[in-house]
N, CA and C atoms as an extended XYZ file, in Angstrom:
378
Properties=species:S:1:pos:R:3:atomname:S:1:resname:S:1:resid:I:1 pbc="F F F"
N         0.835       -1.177        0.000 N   UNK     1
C         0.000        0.000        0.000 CA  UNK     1
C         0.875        1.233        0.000 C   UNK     1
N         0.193        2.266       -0.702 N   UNK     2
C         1.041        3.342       -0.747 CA  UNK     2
C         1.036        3.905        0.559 C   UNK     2
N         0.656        5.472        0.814 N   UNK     3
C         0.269        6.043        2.047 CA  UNK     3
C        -1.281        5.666        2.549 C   UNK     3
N        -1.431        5.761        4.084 N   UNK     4
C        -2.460        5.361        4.784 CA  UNK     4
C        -3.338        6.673        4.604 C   UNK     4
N        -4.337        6.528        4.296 N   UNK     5
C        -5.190        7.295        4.039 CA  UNK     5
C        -6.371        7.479        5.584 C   UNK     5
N        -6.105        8.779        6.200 N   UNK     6
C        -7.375        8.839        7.491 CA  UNK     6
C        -8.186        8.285        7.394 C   UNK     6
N        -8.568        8.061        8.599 N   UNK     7
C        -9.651        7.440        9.090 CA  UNK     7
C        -9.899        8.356       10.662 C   UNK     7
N       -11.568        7.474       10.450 N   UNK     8
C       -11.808        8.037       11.691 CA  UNK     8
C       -12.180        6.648       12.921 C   UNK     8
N       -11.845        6.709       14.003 N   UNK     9
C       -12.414        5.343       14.814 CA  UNK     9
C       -13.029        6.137       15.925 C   UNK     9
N       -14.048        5.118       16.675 N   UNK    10
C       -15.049        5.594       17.013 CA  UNK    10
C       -14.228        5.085       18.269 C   UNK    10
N       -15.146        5.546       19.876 N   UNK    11
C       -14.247        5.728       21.023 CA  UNK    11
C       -14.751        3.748       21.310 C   UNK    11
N       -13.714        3.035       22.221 N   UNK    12
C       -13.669        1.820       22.345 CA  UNK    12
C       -14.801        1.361       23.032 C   UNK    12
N       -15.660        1.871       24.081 N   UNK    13
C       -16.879        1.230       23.961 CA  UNK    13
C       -17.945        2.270       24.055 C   UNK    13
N       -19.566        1.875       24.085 N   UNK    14
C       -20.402        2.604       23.815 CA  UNK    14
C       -21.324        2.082       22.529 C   UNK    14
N       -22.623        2.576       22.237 N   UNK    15
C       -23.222        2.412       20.877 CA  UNK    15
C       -21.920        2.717       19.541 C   UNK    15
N       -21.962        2.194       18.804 N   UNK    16
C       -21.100        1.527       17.823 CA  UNK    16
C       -19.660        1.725       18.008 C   UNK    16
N       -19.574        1.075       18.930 N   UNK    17
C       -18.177        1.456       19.171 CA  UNK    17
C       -17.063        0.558       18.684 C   UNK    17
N       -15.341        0.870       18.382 N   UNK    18
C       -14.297       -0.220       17.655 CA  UNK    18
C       -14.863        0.093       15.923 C   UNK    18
N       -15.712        1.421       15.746 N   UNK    19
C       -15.596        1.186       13.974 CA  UNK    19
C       -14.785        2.022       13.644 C   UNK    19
N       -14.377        1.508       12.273 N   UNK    20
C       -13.328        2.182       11.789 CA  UNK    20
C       -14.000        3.025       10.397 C   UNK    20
N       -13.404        4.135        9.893 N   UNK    21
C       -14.288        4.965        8.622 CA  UNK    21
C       -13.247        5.837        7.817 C   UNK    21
N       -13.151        5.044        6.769 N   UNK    22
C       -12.206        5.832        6.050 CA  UNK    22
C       -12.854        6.936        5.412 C   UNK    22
N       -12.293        8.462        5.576 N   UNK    23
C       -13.312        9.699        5.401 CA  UNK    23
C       -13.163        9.811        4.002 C   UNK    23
N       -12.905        9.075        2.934 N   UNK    24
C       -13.545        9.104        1.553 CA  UNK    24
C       -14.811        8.190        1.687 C   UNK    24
N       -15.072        7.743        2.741 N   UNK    25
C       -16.485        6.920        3.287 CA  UNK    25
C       -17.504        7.728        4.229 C   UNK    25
N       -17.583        9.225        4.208 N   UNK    26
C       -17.602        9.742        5.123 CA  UNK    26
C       -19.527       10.492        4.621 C   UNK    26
N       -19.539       10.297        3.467 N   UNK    27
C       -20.408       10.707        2.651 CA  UNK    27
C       -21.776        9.752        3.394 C   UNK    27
N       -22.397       10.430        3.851 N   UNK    28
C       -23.767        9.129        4.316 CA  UNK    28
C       -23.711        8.598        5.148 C   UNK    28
N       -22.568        8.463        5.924 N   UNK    29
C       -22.498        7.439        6.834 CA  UNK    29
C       -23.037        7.867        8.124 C   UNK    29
N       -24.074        6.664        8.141 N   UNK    30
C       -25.191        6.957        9.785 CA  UNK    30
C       -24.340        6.667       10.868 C   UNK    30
N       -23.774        5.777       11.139 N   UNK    31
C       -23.528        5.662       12.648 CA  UNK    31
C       -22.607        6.200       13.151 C   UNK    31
N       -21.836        7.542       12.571 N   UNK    32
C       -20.751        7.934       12.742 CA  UNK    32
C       -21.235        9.356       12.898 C   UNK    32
N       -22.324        9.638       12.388 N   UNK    33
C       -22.492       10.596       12.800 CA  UNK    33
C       -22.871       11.424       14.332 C   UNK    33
N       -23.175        9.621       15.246 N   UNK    34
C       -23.216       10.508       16.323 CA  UNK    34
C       -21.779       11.101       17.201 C   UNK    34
N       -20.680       10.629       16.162 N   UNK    35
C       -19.324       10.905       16.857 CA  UNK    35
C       -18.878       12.028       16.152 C   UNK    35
N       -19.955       13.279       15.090 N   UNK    36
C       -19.223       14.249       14.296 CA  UNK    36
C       -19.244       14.379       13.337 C   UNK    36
N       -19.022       12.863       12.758 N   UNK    37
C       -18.953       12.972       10.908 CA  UNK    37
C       -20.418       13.486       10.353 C   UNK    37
N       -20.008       14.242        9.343 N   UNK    38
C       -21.233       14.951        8.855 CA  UNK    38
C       -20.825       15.239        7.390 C   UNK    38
N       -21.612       15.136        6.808 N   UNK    39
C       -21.709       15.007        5.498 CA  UNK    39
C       -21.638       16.776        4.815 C   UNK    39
N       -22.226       17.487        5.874 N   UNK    40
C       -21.489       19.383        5.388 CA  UNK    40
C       -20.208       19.729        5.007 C   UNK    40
N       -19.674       20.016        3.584 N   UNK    41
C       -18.046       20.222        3.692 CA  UNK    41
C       -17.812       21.601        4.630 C   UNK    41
N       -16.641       21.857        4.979 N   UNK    42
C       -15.930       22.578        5.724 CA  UNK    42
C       -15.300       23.364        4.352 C   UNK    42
N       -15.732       25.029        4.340 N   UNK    43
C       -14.875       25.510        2.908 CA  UNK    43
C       -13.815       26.513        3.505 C   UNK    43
N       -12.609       26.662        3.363 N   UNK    44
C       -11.591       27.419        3.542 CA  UNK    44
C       -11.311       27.904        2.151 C   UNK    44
N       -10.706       29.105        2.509 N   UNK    45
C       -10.044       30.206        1.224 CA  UNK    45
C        -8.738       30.557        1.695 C   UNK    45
N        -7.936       30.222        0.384 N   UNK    46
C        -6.550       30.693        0.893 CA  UNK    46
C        -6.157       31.655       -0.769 C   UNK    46
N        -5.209       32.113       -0.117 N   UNK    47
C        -4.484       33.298       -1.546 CA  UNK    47
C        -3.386       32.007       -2.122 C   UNK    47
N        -3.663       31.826       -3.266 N   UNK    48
C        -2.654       30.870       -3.969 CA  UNK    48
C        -1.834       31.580       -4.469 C   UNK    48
N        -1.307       32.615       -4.598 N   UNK    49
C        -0.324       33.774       -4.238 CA  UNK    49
C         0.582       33.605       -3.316 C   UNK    49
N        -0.239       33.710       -2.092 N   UNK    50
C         0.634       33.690       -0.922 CA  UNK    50
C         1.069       32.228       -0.794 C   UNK    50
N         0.598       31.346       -0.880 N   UNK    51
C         0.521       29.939       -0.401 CA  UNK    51
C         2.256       29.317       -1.518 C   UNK    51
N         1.896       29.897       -2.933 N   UNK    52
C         3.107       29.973       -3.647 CA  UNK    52
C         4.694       29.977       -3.381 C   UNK    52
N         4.573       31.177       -2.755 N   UNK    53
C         5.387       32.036       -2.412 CA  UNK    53
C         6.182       32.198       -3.305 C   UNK    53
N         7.670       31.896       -3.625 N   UNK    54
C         8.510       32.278       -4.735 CA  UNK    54
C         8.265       31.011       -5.650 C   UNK    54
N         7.775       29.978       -5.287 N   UNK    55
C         7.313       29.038       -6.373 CA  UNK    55
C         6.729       30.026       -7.790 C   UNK    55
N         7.057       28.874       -9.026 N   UNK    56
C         6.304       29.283       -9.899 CA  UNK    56
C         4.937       28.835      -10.183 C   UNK    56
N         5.089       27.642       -9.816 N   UNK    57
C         3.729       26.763       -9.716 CA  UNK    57
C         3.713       25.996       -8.921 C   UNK    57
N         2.668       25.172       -8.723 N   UNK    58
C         1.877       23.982       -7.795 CA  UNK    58
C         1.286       23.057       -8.669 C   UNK    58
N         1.060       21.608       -7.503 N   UNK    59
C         0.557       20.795       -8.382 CA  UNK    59
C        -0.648       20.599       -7.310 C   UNK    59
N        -1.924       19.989       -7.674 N   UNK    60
C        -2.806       19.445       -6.844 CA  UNK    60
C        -3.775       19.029       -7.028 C   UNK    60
N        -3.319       17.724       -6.446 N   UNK    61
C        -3.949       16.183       -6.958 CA  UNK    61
C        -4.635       15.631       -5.936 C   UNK    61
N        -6.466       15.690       -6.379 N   UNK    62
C        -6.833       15.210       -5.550 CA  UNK    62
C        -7.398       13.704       -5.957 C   UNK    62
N        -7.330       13.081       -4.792 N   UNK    63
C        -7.219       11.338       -5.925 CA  UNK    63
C        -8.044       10.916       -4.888 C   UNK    63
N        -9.158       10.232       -5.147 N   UNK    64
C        -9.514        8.788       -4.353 CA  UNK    64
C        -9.004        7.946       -3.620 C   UNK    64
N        -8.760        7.135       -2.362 N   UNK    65
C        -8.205        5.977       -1.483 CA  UNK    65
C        -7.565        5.420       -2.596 C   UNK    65
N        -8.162        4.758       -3.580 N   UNK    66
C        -7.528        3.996       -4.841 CA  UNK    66
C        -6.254        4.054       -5.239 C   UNK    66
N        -6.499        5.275       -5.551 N   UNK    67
C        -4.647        5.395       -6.285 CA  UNK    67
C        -3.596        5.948       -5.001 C   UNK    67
N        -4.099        6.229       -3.814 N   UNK    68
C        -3.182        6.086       -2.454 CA  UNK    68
C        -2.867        4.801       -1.706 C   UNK    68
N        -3.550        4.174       -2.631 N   UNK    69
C        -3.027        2.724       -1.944 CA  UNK    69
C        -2.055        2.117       -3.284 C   UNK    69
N        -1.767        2.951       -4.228 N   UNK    70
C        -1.009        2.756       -4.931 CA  UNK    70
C         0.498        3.203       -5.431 C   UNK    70
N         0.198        4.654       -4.177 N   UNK    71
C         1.776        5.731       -4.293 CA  UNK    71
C         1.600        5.688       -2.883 C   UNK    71
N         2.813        6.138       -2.527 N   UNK    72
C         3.182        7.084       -1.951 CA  UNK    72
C         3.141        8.696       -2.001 C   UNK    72
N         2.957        9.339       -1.408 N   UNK    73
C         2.602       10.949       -1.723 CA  UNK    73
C         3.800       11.204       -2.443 C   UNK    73
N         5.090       11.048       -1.927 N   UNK    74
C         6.739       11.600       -2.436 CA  UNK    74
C         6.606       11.253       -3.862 C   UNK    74
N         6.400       10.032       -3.844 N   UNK    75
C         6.424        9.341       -5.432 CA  UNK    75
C         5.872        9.422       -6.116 C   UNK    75
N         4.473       10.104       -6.013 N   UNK    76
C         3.353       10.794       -7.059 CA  UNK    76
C         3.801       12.348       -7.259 C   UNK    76
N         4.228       12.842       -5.999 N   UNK    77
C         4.321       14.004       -6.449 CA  UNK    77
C         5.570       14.405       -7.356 C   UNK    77
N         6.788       13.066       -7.271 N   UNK    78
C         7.728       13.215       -8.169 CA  UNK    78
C         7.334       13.336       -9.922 C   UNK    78
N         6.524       12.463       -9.569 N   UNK    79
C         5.832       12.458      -10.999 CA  UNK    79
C         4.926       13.802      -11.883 C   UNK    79
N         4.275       14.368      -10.585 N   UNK    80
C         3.053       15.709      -11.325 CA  UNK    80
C         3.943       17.023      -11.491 C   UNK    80
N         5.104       16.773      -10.449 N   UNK    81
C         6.254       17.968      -10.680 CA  UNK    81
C         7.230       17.882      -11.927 C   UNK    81
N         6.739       17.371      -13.038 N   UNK    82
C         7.387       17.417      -14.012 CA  UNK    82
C         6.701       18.173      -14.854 C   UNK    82
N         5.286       18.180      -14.364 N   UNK    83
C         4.210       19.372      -15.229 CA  UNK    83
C         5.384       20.379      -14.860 C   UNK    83
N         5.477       21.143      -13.773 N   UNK    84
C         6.293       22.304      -13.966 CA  UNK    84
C         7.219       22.555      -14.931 C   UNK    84
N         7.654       21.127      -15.454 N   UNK    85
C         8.822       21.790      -16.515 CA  UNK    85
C         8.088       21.349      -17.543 C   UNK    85
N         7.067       20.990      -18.129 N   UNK    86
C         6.654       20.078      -19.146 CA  UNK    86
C         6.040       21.572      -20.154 C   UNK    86
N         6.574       21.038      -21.266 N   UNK    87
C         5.420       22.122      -22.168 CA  UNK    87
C         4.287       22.341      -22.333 C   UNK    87
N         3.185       23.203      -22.444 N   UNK    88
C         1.955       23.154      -21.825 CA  UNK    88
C         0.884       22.076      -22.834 C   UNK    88
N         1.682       21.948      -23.905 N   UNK    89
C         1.040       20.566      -25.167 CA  UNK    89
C         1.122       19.219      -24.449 C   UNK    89
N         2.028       18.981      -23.782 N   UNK    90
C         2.062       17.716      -23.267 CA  UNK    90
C         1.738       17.276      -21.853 C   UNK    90
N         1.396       18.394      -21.093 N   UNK    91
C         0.963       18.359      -19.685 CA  UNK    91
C         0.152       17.514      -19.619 C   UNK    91
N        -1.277       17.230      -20.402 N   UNK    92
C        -2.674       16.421      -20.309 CA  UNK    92
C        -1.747       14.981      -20.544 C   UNK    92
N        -0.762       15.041      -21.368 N   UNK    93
C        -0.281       13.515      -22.166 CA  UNK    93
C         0.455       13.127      -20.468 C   UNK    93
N         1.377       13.579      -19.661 N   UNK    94
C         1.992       13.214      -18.458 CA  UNK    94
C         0.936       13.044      -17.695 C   UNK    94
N        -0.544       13.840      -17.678 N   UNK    95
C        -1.222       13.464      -16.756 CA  UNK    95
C        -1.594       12.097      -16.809 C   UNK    95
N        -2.193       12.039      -18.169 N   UNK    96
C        -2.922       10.717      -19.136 CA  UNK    96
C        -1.971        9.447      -18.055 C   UNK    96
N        -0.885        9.735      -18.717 N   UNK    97
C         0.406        8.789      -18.253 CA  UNK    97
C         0.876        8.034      -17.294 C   UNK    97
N         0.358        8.912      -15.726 N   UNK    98
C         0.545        8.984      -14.628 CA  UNK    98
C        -0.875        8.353      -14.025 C   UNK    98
N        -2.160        8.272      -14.953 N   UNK    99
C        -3.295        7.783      -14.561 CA  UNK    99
C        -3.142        6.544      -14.916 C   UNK    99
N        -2.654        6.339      -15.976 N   UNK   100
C        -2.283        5.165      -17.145 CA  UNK   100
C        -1.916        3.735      -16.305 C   UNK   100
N        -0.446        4.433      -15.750 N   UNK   101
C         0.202        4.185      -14.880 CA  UNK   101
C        -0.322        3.594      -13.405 C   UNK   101
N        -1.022        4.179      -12.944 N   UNK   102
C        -1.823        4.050      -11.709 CA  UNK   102
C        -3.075        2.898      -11.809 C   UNK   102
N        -3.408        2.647      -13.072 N   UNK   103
C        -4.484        1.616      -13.448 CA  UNK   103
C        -3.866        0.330      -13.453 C   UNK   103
N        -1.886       -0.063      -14.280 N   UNK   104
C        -1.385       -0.363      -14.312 CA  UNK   104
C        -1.476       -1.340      -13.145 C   UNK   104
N        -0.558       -0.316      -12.049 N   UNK   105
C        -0.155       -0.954      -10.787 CA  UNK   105
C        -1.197       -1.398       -9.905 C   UNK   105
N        -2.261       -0.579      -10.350 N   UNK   106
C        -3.677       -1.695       -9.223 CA  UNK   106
C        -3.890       -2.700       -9.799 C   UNK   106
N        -3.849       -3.146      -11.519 N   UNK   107
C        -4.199       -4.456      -11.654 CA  UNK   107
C        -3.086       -5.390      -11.561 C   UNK   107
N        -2.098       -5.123      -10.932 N   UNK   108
C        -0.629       -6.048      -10.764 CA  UNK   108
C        -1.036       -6.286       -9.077 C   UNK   108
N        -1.292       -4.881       -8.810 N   UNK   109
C        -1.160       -5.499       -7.011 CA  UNK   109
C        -2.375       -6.170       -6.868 C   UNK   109
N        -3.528       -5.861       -7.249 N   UNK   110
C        -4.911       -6.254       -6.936 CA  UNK   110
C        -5.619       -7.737       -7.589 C   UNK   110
N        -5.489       -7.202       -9.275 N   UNK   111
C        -5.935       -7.861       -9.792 CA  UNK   111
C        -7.239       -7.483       -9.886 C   UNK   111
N        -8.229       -8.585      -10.076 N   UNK   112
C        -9.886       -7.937      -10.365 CA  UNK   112
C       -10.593       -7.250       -9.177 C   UNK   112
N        -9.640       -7.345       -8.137 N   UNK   113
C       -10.531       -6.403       -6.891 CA  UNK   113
C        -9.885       -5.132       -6.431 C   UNK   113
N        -9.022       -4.396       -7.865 N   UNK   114
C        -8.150       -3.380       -7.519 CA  UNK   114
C        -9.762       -2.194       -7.544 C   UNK   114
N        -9.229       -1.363       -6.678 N   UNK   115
C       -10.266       -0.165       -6.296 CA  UNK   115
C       -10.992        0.630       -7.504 C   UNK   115
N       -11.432        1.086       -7.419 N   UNK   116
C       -11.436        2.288       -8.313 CA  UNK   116
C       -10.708        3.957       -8.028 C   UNK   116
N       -10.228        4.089       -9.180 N   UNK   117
C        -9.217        5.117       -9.534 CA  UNK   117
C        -9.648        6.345       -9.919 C   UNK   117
N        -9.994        7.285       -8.975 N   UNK   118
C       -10.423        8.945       -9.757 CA  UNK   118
C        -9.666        9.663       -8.908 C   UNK   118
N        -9.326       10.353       -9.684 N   UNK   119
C        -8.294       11.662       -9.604 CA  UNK   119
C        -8.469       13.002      -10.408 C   UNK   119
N        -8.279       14.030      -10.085 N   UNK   120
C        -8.242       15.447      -10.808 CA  UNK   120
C        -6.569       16.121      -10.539 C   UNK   120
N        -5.687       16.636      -11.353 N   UNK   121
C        -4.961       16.821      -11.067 CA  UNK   121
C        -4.621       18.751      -11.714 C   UNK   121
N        -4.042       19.277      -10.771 N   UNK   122
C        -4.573       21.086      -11.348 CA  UNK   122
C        -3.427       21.719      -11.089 C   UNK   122
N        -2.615       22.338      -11.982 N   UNK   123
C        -1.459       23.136      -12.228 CA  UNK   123
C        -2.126       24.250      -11.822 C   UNK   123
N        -0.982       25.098      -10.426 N   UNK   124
C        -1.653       26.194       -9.969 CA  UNK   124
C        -0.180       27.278      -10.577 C   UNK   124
N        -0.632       28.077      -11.280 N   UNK   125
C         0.852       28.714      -11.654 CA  UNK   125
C         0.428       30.504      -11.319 C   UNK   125
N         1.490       31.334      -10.733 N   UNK   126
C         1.733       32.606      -11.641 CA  UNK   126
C         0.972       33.169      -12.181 C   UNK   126
């Protein structure tokens, strides 16, 4: 597995207590809600300016459990940081590539019960 993806566990005893909830599972889920989880997103605003700083760009990839059980964060992001140098014709083709890639390695590790794979990936530049 790549990186462990949060979760939430519920306190050890009590009404449903010992569950475990991975918060890409977080959508609907009844019995967790009496411990918090709630299906309202939380929206923050930040200046992608400031957040930059002398960077020229950013990468940011938001992916499904799926393809995190397939990287590591270091090792994906080695990969989307090549958009920064990539010409802007071939950026979609490295993305393509890197999804390509990721379908790849779930049906090697998995086989027919590899996850499903969605991702958006967004060049923040300048």
């Amino acid at each position: 597995r790549g990186d462990r993806s949060a979760v939430i566990v519920t306190p050890e005893s009590g009404p449903f207590s010992q569950m475990i909830l991975n918060l890409t599972r977080s959508l609907g889920d009844f019995y967790h809600q009496r411990y918090g989880v709630t299906w309202e997103p939380e929206v923050v605003v930040h200046d992608v300016k400031q957040l930059l700083g002398s960077a020229r760009c950013a990468v940011l990839c938001i992916a499904s459990d799926g393809m995190w059980d397939l990287w590591r964060f270091e090792d994906a992001m080695l990969r989307l940081l090549a958009l920064e140098r990539t010409v802007e014709d071939a950026r979609h083709d490295l993305v393509v590539d890197f999804f390509n890639e990721s379908q790849r390695k779930g049906v090697k590790a998995f086989d027919e019960s590899a996850d499903n794979l969605t991702g958006i990936v967004v060049t923040l530049r300048r």
